[in-house]
Amino acid sequence: MRNPKVETVRGVNDVLPPTYRLQKQIENQLSSCFQSFGYRPIDVPVIEYTELFLRKSGEELISRMYDFTYHNRRLCLRPELTASVARAYIQTTLQGEPLPVRLYYSGPVFRYEKPQRGRYRQFTQMGVEAIGAAGSMADAEMIALACQSLDKLGLKDYRVVLGNISLLNQFLRTMPLERRLGNFLLSQMEELRKVRRAALEAAIEEICPPDNLVETSRLQHLLQGLSEEEAKATILELLENTNVNLVGNRQKMDIANSLMGKIQRAEQKPLWLKALDFMEQLAQLQGKPQEVLPSARQLLASYHMDSGGLGELEEILAILPSYNIDSTRIRLDFGLSRGLQYYTGTIFEIHHETLGQERQLCGGGRYDDLVKTLGGNNDIPASGFSFGIERIRLAMESEGILPVVEESTVDALIVPLSAAEHCYSIEVGEKLRSKGLRVVLEVRGKNLSTSLKYAAKQTIPFVIVVGEAERLANVVVVKNMATRQQQQLPLEEAVMVMRRENDE
Ligand code: AMP
């Protein structure tokens, strides 16, 4: 009876040789494109402290991490590479290099997703990060590099969706929203288009339940118009003047903080309702740049907001044609927020209709706070993007442009006719390998006819037969499997014949 099989974990894949070679070919093409823009390769560990992603990646990604504790250390399998590259930049000599530091990477990432075609729990990300460059020129280079990489691969049917998260960030910053709530709202920008607003409001009520409003309303009234610091000082003063027996300053401070928290929570609802109104209006702004930009300008003006983010987008759109980027591919979408919370400015995604389904091939943007958040120098702006290699392969497959991978990876099969030729056949193999040929040896003692069938099945173009006569004369028999012709030759000549006939 057979032992039970051990299978792959759900959502992960074995990559068999033909697919592996295809993906490597795609990665090589992307590498040469990245290198042509001055990016250098970097490799970072698959395993990181969970803390790296907790600092700034956002709930959406954190909830899908493979996160575990091992010997009292909280570790995870990386769910993306930007945070790791930023960490490596801060931790190594890279931080001393002249800016910008341009890096590219490729490797597996892990996310606990609901698996389906094109969505896996382990997949390969390949992307770039430019650390230390701000502004529209840098942003445009990022978008252009992503598009040119896809052009190089021959992909045609992709769309670029461009947005700017700073508008929403700026709006949320003008309000004294609890940080957790602000982050939640940021992460819900794209959800707004998918779920009913009432459902979102219910979710927010759950995160931020209104405290006992009656209890706090008098205090709230008393502290109206005061800054947070002034309000806290007033509460402390009130406590000083009561006869309540409090042990030390610490306890007073705790009470003041808790009251402040209560008051702030009571004041949150009108704020997040206003934020949701703004987000709903932002989310409707999508389409061709020339149509969307004027409406965006109007919206910002109606909220008395600075339109700096729009200016940046306009500059980027003006630069892209110099990179020969087809402007009809580009759409603006102010509802784009991307799940990752570290973005601060221009963000973009590249989508493709892959096998009947809209798929995201690439995502990226500007993350000017991440280096600082991870403990690096202040004011190091940065931006980057990442491709999903498996999705690029699927997109190429659906456009029918997958490169043809060479069928045979072997140039010749060497067949010793008896045990007496084993050593000689090994020497022949070694000499052929030293000449750059890819050779396999018949090691199972199969006879010539079985070996010829094997070579035909494996599309090996040449079979080299060595028998006693060949060993004694220091020659080999070369059989061309396509023409069925064979000749006895010294090894040097056999190599020349194989090379010539292979080129024909
Ligand atoms: P993100 O880091 O979420 O922006 O993802 C970058 C790219 O990785 C996406 O544009 C996709 O091409 C790819 N990707 C993201 N999630 C998955 C997944 N679960 N399976 C396969 N590819 C993915």
Coordinates of C-alpha atoms and ligand atoms in Angstrom, one line a residue:
M1 CA 0.0 0.0 0.0
R2 CA 1.2 3.5 -0.9
N3 CA 1.9 6.1 1.8
P4 CA -0.6 9.0 1.7
K5 CA 0.6 12.0 -0.4
V6 CA 1.8 15.2 1.1
E7 CA 0.5 18.0 -1.0
T8 CA 1.2 21.8 -1.5
V9 CA -0.3 24.2 1.0
R10 CA -3.5 25.8 -0.4
G11 CA -2.8 28.9 -2.6
V12 CA 0.8 28.2 -3.4
N13 CA 2.2 26.6 -6.6
D14 CA 5.0 24.4 -7.9
V15 CA 6.5 26.1 -10.8
L16 CA 7.4 23.5 -13.4
P17 CA 10.4 23.9 -15.8
P18 CA 8.7 25.5 -18.8
T19 CA 6.8 28.0 -16.7
Y20 CA 9.9 28.7 -14.6
R21 CA 12.0 29.4 -17.6
L22 CA 9.2 31.7 -19.0
Q23 CA 9.1 33.6 -15.8
K24 CA 12.9 33.9 -15.6
Q25 CA 12.8 35.2 -19.2
I26 CA 10.2 37.8 -18.2
E27 CA 12.3 38.8 -15.1
N28 CA 15.5 39.1 -17.2
Q29 CA 13.7 41.4 -19.6
L30 CA 12.4 43.5 -16.8
S31 CA 15.9 43.6 -15.2
S32 CA 17.5 44.9 -18.3
C33 CA 14.8 47.6 -18.5
F34 CA 15.3 48.6 -14.9
Q35 CA 19.1 48.6 -15.4
S36 CA 18.8 50.9 -18.4
F37 CA 17.3 53.5 -16.0
G38 CA 20.2 53.1 -13.5
Y39 CA 18.5 50.7 -11.0
R40 CA 20.8 48.3 -9.2
P41 CA 19.7 44.8 -7.9
I42 CA 19.2 44.2 -4.2
D43 CA 18.0 41.1 -2.3
V44 CA 16.4 41.2 1.1
P45 CA 15.3 38.4 3.5
V46 CA 12.0 36.7 3.1
I47 CA 11.5 36.7 6.9
E48 CA 11.3 40.0 8.8
Y49 CA 10.2 41.3 12.2
T50 CA 6.4 41.9 11.9
E51 CA 7.0 45.3 13.4
L52 CA 8.4 46.4 10.0
F53 CA 5.0 46.1 8.5
L54 CA 3.0 47.1 11.5
R55 CA 4.5 50.6 11.4
K56 CA 3.0 51.8 8.2
S57 CA 1.6 49.1 5.9
G58 CA -2.1 49.4 6.9
E59 CA -4.7 47.1 8.3
E60 CA -5.6 45.6 4.9
L61 CA -2.1 44.1 4.4
I62 CA -1.4 43.4 8.0
S63 CA -4.6 41.2 8.3
R64 CA -3.3 39.1 5.5
M65 CA 0.2 38.5 6.8
Y66 CA 1.8 35.2 7.7
D67 CA 2.6 36.4 11.2
F68 CA 4.0 34.1 13.9
T69 CA 6.0 34.1 17.2
Y70 CA 9.1 32.0 17.3
H71 CA 11.4 31.9 20.4
N72 CA 9.6 35.0 21.6
R73 CA 10.2 37.0 18.4
R74 CA 7.3 38.2 16.4
L75 CA 8.2 37.4 12.8
C76 CA 6.5 37.3 9.5
L77 CA 6.9 36.2 5.9
R78 CA 7.2 39.4 3.9
P79 CA 3.9 40.5 2.3
E80 CA 5.7 43.0 0.0
L81 CA 9.2 44.3 -0.5
T82 CA 9.1 48.1 -0.3
A83 CA 9.2 48.2 3.5
S84 CA 12.1 45.7 3.5
V85 CA 14.1 47.7 0.9
A86 CA 13.5 50.9 3.0
R87 CA 14.7 49.0 6.1
A88 CA 17.8 47.8 4.2
Y89 CA 18.5 51.3 3.1
I90 CA 18.4 52.6 6.6
Q91 CA 20.3 49.7 8.1
T92 CA 23.2 49.5 5.7
T93 CA 25.8 51.6 4.0
L94 CA 23.3 52.5 1.3
Q95 CA 22.2 55.3 3.6
G96 CA 25.6 57.0 3.1
E97 CA 25.3 56.9 -0.7
P98 CA 24.5 60.0 -2.8
L99 CA 20.8 60.4 -3.4
P100 CA 18.8 59.2 -5.2
V101 CA 19.5 55.5 -4.5
R102 CA 17.8 53.5 -7.2
L103 CA 17.3 49.8 -6.4
Y104 CA 15.3 46.9 -7.9
Y105 CA 14.3 43.5 -6.5
S106 CA 12.6 40.3 -7.3
G107 CA 11.3 37.6 -5.0
P108 CA 8.5 35.7 -3.4
V109 CA 6.0 37.4 -1.1
F110 CA 3.2 35.9 1.0
R111 CA -0.3 37.0 1.6
Y112 CA -3.2 35.1 3.1
E113 CA -5.6 35.7 0.2
K114 CA -8.6 33.8 -1.0
P115 CA -6.9 31.8 -3.8
Q116 CA -8.1 31.9 -7.4
R117 CA -6.6 32.1 -10.9
G118 CA -4.1 34.9 -10.7
R119 CA -4.4 35.4 -7.0
Y120 CA -2.1 33.3 -4.9
R121 CA -0.8 33.1 -1.3
Q122 CA 2.8 33.0 -2.5
F123 CA 3.6 35.0 -5.6
T124 CA 6.6 36.8 -7.1
Q125 CA 7.0 40.6 -7.0
M126 CA 9.5 42.4 -9.0
G127 CA 9.8 46.2 -8.6
V128 CA 11.9 49.3 -8.1
E129 CA 12.4 51.9 -5.4
A130 CA 14.0 55.3 -5.9
I131 CA 15.0 56.6 -2.5
G132 CA 15.8 60.3 -2.1
A133 CA 14.0 61.9 -5.1
A134 CA 10.9 64.0 -4.9
G135 CA 8.8 65.8 -7.5
S136 CA 7.0 65.3 -10.7
M137 CA 10.1 64.3 -12.7
A138 CA 10.8 61.4 -10.3
D139 CA 7.1 60.4 -10.3
A140 CA 6.9 60.5 -14.1
E141 CA 10.1 58.4 -14.4
M142 CA 8.4 55.7 -12.2
I143 CA 5.3 55.6 -14.3
A144 CA 7.2 55.7 -17.5
L145 CA 9.6 52.9 -16.4
A146 CA 6.6 50.7 -15.5
C147 CA 5.0 51.3 -18.9
Q148 CA 8.2 50.9 -20.9
S149 CA 8.8 47.6 -19.1
L150 CA 5.5 46.3 -20.2
D151 CA 6.0 47.6 -23.7
K152 CA 9.4 45.8 -23.9
L153 CA 7.5 42.6 -23.0
G154 CA 5.2 43.3 -25.9
L155 CA 2.0 43.9 -23.8
K156 CA -0.5 46.1 -25.5
D157 CA -3.8 46.0 -23.7
Y158 CA -2.9 47.7 -20.4
R159 CA -4.3 50.8 -18.8
V160 CA -2.6 53.1 -16.3
V161 CA -4.7 54.5 -13.5
L162 CA -3.3 57.5 -11.8
G163 CA -4.3 59.1 -8.5
N164 CA -3.0 61.2 -5.7
I165 CA -3.5 60.2 -2.1
S166 CA -2.4 63.6 -0.8
L167 CA -5.8 65.1 -1.4
L168 CA -7.5 62.7 1.0
N169 CA -4.5 62.8 3.4
Q170 CA -4.7 66.6 3.4
F171 CA -8.4 66.6 4.0
L172 CA -8.2 64.1 6.9
R173 CA -5.3 66.1 8.5
T174 CA -7.4 69.2 8.8
M175 CA -9.7 67.3 11.2
P176 CA -8.9 66.2 14.7
L177 CA -9.8 62.6 13.8
E178 CA -8.5 59.7 16.0
R179 CA -5.5 58.2 14.2
R180 CA -7.0 54.8 14.0
L181 CA -10.2 56.2 12.5
G182 CA -8.2 58.3 10.0
N183 CA -6.3 55.2 8.9
F184 CA -9.5 53.2 8.6
L185 CA -11.1 55.9 6.4
L186 CA -8.0 55.9 4.2
S187 CA -8.2 52.2 3.8
Q188 CA -11.9 52.4 2.9
M189 CA -11.6 54.8 0.0
E190 CA -11.9 52.1 -2.6
E191 CA -14.5 50.2 -0.6
L192 CA -16.8 53.2 -0.9
R193 CA -17.4 52.3 -4.5
K194 CA -18.2 48.7 -3.6
V195 CA -20.3 48.8 -0.5
R196 CA -23.3 50.8 0.5
R197 CA -22.4 53.9 2.6
A198 CA -24.7 52.7 5.4
A199 CA -22.6 49.6 5.8
L200 CA -19.5 51.7 6.0
E201 CA -21.1 53.9 8.6
A202 CA -22.0 50.9 10.7
A203 CA -18.5 49.6 10.5
I204 CA -17.1 53.0 11.7
E205 CA -19.6 53.1 14.5
E206 CA -18.2 49.7 15.6
I207 CA -14.6 51.0 15.6
C208 CA -15.4 54.2 17.2
P209 CA -18.5 53.8 19.4
P210 CA -19.9 57.1 20.6
D211 CA -19.2 57.4 24.4
N212 CA -21.9 58.5 26.8
L213 CA -22.6 61.8 25.2
V214 CA -24.7 63.2 28.0
E215 CA -21.9 62.7 30.5
T216 CA -19.3 64.5 28.3
S217 CA -21.5 67.2 26.8
R218 CA -21.1 69.7 29.7
L219 CA -17.4 69.3 29.8
Q220 CA -17.3 69.5 26.0
H221 CA -19.2 72.8 26.2
L222 CA -16.8 74.1 28.8
L223 CA -13.7 73.3 26.7
Q224 CA -15.1 74.5 23.4
G225 CA -12.7 76.5 21.3
L226 CA -9.6 75.3 23.3
S227 CA -6.7 73.5 21.7
E228 CA -6.0 70.0 22.9
E229 CA -3.2 71.2 25.2
E230 CA -5.3 74.0 26.6
A231 CA -8.2 71.6 27.2
K232 CA -5.9 69.1 29.0
A233 CA -4.5 71.9 31.2
T234 CA -8.0 73.1 32.1
I235 CA -9.1 69.5 33.1
L236 CA -5.9 69.2 35.2
E237 CA -6.6 72.5 36.9
L238 CA -10.2 71.4 37.7
L239 CA -8.9 68.2 39.2
E240 CA -6.4 70.2 41.3
N241 CA -9.3 72.2 42.7
T242 CA -11.4 69.3 43.7
N243 CA -11.2 67.6 47.0
V244 CA -10.9 64.1 45.4
N245 CA -8.1 62.2 46.9
L246 CA -5.8 61.4 44.0
V247 CA -2.4 59.9 44.4
G248 CA 0.2 62.0 42.5
N249 CA 0.3 63.6 39.2
R250 CA 0.3 60.3 37.2
Q251 CA -3.3 59.5 38.3
K252 CA -4.5 63.1 37.4
M253 CA -2.8 62.8 34.0
D254 CA -4.6 59.5 33.4
I255 CA -8.0 61.0 34.2
A256 CA -7.3 64.0 32.1
N257 CA -6.3 61.8 29.1
S258 CA -9.3 59.6 29.5
L259 CA -11.7 62.5 29.6
M260 CA -10.0 64.1 26.6
G261 CA -10.4 60.8 24.7
K262 CA -14.1 60.6 25.6
I263 CA -14.7 64.2 24.4
Q264 CA -12.8 63.6 21.2
R265 CA -14.7 60.4 20.5
A266 CA -18.0 62.2 21.1
E267 CA -16.9 64.8 18.6
Q268 CA -15.8 62.2 16.0
K269 CA -19.1 61.4 14.3
P270 CA -19.7 64.7 12.6
L271 CA -16.1 64.7 11.5
W272 CA -16.1 61.2 9.9
L273 CA -19.5 61.9 8.3
K274 CA -18.0 65.0 6.7
A275 CA -14.9 62.9 5.6
L276 CA -17.2 60.3 4.1
D277 CA -19.0 63.0 2.1
F278 CA -15.7 64.2 0.8
M279 CA -14.5 60.7 0.0
E280 CA -17.7 59.9 -1.9
Q281 CA -17.2 63.0 -4.1
L282 CA -13.5 62.2 -4.7
A283 CA -14.4 58.6 -5.6
Q284 CA -16.7 59.9 -8.4
L285 CA -13.8 61.7 -10.1
Q286 CA -12.5 59.2 -12.6
G287 CA -11.9 59.2 -16.3
K288 CA -9.9 61.0 -18.9
P289 CA -7.5 63.6 -17.4
Q290 CA -8.8 66.5 -19.4
E291 CA -12.4 65.8 -18.1
V292 CA -11.6 64.9 -14.5
L293 CA -9.0 67.6 -13.6
P294 CA -11.4 70.6 -13.8
S295 CA -14.0 68.8 -11.6
A296 CA -11.3 67.9 -9.1
R297 CA -10.3 71.5 -9.0
Q298 CA -13.9 72.6 -8.3
L299 CA -14.3 70.0 -5.6
L300 CA -11.1 71.2 -3.8
A301 CA -12.1 74.8 -4.1
S302 CA -15.5 74.1 -2.6
Y303 CA -13.7 72.7 0.5
H304 CA -11.2 75.6 0.4
M305 CA -8.4 73.1 -0.1
D306 CA -5.0 73.7 -1.7
S307 CA -4.8 72.1 -5.1
G308 CA -1.0 71.2 -5.0
G309 CA -1.7 67.5 -5.7
L310 CA -3.5 68.3 -8.9
G311 CA -0.6 70.5 -10.1
E312 CA 1.7 67.5 -9.6
L313 CA -0.6 65.3 -11.6
E314 CA -0.7 67.9 -14.4
E315 CA 3.1 68.1 -14.5
I316 CA 3.4 64.3 -14.6
L317 CA 0.9 64.1 -17.5
A318 CA 2.8 66.8 -19.3
I319 CA 6.1 64.9 -18.9
L320 CA 4.9 61.4 -19.9
P321 CA 4.8 62.0 -23.7
S322 CA 8.5 62.6 -23.7
Y323 CA 8.9 59.0 -22.7
N324 CA 6.6 58.0 -25.6
I325 CA 3.9 56.9 -23.2
D326 CA 0.6 56.6 -25.1
S327 CA -1.6 59.1 -23.3
T328 CA -4.8 57.3 -24.2
R329 CA -3.8 54.6 -21.8
I330 CA -4.0 56.9 -18.9
R331 CA -7.0 57.6 -16.7
L332 CA -7.2 59.6 -13.5
D333 CA -9.0 58.1 -10.5
F334 CA -9.2 60.1 -7.3
G335 CA -10.9 57.2 -5.6
L336 CA -7.7 55.2 -5.9
S337 CA -6.1 54.8 -2.5
R338 CA -4.2 51.4 -2.7
G339 CA -4.3 49.2 0.3
L340 CA -0.9 50.3 1.6
Q341 CA -0.9 53.1 4.1
Y342 CA 2.6 54.4 3.5
Y343 CA 1.7 56.3 0.3
T344 CA 1.8 60.1 0.5
G345 CA 1.4 61.5 -3.0
T346 CA 1.1 60.3 -6.6
I347 CA -0.1 56.7 -6.7
F348 CA -0.7 54.5 -9.8
E349 CA -1.9 51.0 -10.8
I350 CA -1.6 49.2 -14.1
H351 CA -4.5 47.1 -15.1
H352 CA -5.0 44.4 -17.8
E353 CA -7.9 42.5 -19.1
T354 CA -6.4 39.1 -18.5
L355 CA -8.4 36.1 -19.7
G356 CA -11.6 37.9 -19.4
Q357 CA -10.9 39.4 -16.0
E358 CA -9.6 42.8 -15.0
R359 CA -6.3 42.2 -13.2
Q360 CA -3.8 44.5 -11.5
L361 CA -0.4 43.9 -13.0
C362 CA 1.4 46.7 -11.2
G363 CA 1.0 49.1 -8.3
G364 CA 3.1 51.9 -6.9
G365 CA 3.5 55.4 -5.8
R366 CA 5.2 58.0 -3.6
Y367 CA 5.9 57.2 0.1
D368 CA 7.7 60.2 1.5
D369 CA 7.3 59.2 5.2
L370 CA 8.3 55.6 5.2
V371 CA 12.0 56.0 5.7
K372 CA 11.4 58.4 8.6
T373 CA 8.8 56.0 10.1
L374 CA 11.2 53.1 10.0
G375 CA 13.8 55.1 11.9
G376 CA 15.8 56.6 9.0
N377 CA 16.8 60.2 8.4
N378 CA 14.0 62.7 8.2
D379 CA 12.9 64.0 4.8
I380 CA 14.0 61.2 2.6
P381 CA 11.3 61.1 -0.1
A382 CA 10.9 57.9 -2.0
S383 CA 8.7 56.2 -4.6
G384 CA 8.5 52.8 -6.3
F385 CA 6.3 50.2 -7.9
S386 CA 6.0 46.5 -8.0
F387 CA 4.9 44.0 -10.7
G388 CA 3.3 40.6 -10.0
I389 CA 5.3 38.3 -12.3
E390 CA 2.7 35.5 -12.4
R391 CA 0.1 38.0 -13.5
I392 CA 2.4 39.4 -16.2
R393 CA 2.8 35.9 -17.5
L394 CA -1.0 35.4 -17.6
A395 CA -1.5 38.8 -19.3
M396 CA 1.1 37.8 -21.9
E397 CA -0.6 34.5 -22.4
S398 CA -4.0 36.1 -22.9
E399 CA -2.5 38.4 -25.5
G400 CA -0.8 35.4 -27.2
I401 CA 2.7 36.8 -26.8
L402 CA 4.4 34.4 -24.5
P403 CA 7.9 33.8 -25.8
V404 CA 8.5 30.3 -27.1
V405 CA 10.8 28.5 -24.7
E406 CA 13.4 26.3 -26.2
E407 CA 12.0 22.8 -26.2
S408 CA 15.2 20.9 -25.4
T409 CA 17.6 22.0 -22.8
V410 CA 20.1 19.3 -23.8
D411 CA 22.3 19.2 -26.8
A412 CA 23.4 15.6 -26.7
L413 CA 22.8 12.3 -25.0
I414 CA 25.8 10.0 -24.6
V415 CA 25.2 6.3 -24.7
P416 CA 27.9 3.9 -23.6
L417 CA 27.2 0.5 -25.2
S418 CA 28.6 -1.5 -22.4
A419 CA 30.1 -1.1 -18.9
A420 CA 33.6 -1.1 -20.3
E421 CA 32.8 2.3 -21.9
H422 CA 31.5 3.9 -18.8
C423 CA 34.6 5.8 -18.0
Y424 CA 35.2 6.8 -21.6
S425 CA 31.7 8.1 -22.0
I426 CA 32.1 10.2 -18.8
E427 CA 35.4 11.6 -20.2
V428 CA 33.6 12.4 -23.5
G429 CA 30.8 14.1 -21.6
E430 CA 33.2 16.2 -19.5
K431 CA 35.1 17.4 -22.7
L432 CA 31.8 18.3 -24.4
R433 CA 30.7 20.3 -21.3
S434 CA 34.0 22.1 -21.2
K435 CA 33.2 23.2 -24.8
G436 CA 29.9 24.7 -23.6
L437 CA 27.6 21.9 -24.7
R438 CA 24.7 20.6 -22.5
V439 CA 25.0 16.8 -22.3
V440 CA 23.4 14.0 -20.4
L441 CA 24.7 10.6 -19.9
E442 CA 22.7 7.4 -20.1
V443 CA 23.3 6.3 -16.5
R444 CA 20.7 3.6 -16.2
G445 CA 22.5 1.1 -18.6
K446 CA 19.7 1.2 -21.2
N447 CA 20.5 -0.2 -24.6
L448 CA 20.9 1.9 -27.8
S449 CA 17.4 1.4 -29.1
T450 CA 15.7 2.5 -25.8
S451 CA 18.1 5.4 -25.6
L452 CA 17.2 6.6 -29.1
K453 CA 13.5 6.5 -28.2
Y454 CA 14.3 8.5 -25.1
A455 CA 16.3 11.1 -27.1
A456 CA 13.4 11.4 -29.6
K457 CA 10.8 11.9 -26.9
Q458 CA 13.0 14.5 -25.1
T459 CA 13.8 16.2 -28.5
I460 CA 17.5 15.9 -27.8
P461 CA 19.1 16.8 -31.2
F462 CA 22.2 14.5 -31.1
V463 CA 23.0 11.1 -29.7
I464 CA 26.7 10.2 -29.1
V465 CA 27.3 6.5 -29.1
V466 CA 30.5 5.1 -27.7
G467 CA 31.3 1.4 -28.1
E468 CA 34.5 -0.6 -27.8
A469 CA 35.7 0.5 -31.3
E470 CA 35.2 4.2 -30.5
R471 CA 36.9 3.9 -27.2
L472 CA 40.0 2.2 -28.7
A473 CA 40.2 4.6 -31.6
N474 CA 39.4 7.7 -29.3
V475 CA 36.5 8.7 -31.4
V476 CA 32.7 8.9 -31.1
V477 CA 29.7 8.2 -33.3
V478 CA 27.4 11.3 -33.6
K479 CA 23.8 10.6 -34.7
N480 CA 21.7 13.6 -35.8
M481 CA 18.2 12.7 -34.6
A482 CA 16.5 14.9 -37.2
T483 CA 18.3 13.6 -40.3
R484 CA 18.9 10.1 -38.8
Q485 CA 22.5 10.3 -40.2
Q486 CA 25.5 9.3 -38.2
Q487 CA 29.2 9.5 -38.6
Q488 CA 32.3 8.3 -36.6
L489 CA 34.5 11.3 -35.8
P490 CA 37.2 12.5 -33.4
L491 CA 35.5 14.5 -30.6
E492 CA 36.7 17.9 -31.8
E493 CA 35.2 17.3 -35.2
A494 CA 32.0 15.9 -33.6
V495 CA 31.6 19.2 -31.7
M496 CA 32.0 21.2 -35.0
V497 CA 29.4 19.0 -36.8
M498 CA 26.9 19.4 -33.9
R499 CA 27.3 23.1 -33.9
R500 CA 27.0 23.4 -37.7
E501 CA 24.0 21.1 -38.0
N502 CA 22.3 22.8 -35.0
D503 CA 22.5 26.2 -36.8
E504 CA 21.1 24.8 -40.1
Ligands
AMP1 P1 0.6 45.4 -4.3 O1 1.8 45.3 -3.4 O2 -0.6 44.9 -3.6 O3 0.5 46.7 -5.0 O4 0.8 44.4 -5.5 C1 1.7 44.6 -6.5 C2 1.4 43.6 -7.6 O5 1.5 42.2 -7.1 C3 0.0 43.7 -8.1 O6 -0.1 44.7 -9.1 C4 -0.2 42.3 -8.7 O7 0.3 42.2 -10.0 C5 0.6 41.4 -7.8 N1 -0.2 40.7 -6.8 C6 -0.8 41.3 -5.7 N2 -1.5 40.3 -5.0 C7 -1.3 39.2 -5.6 C8 -1.8 37.8 -5.4 N3 -2.4 37.5 -4.3 N4 -1.4 36.9 -6.3 C9 -0.7 37.2 -7.4 N5 -0.2 38.4 -7.7 C10 -0.5 39.4 -6.8

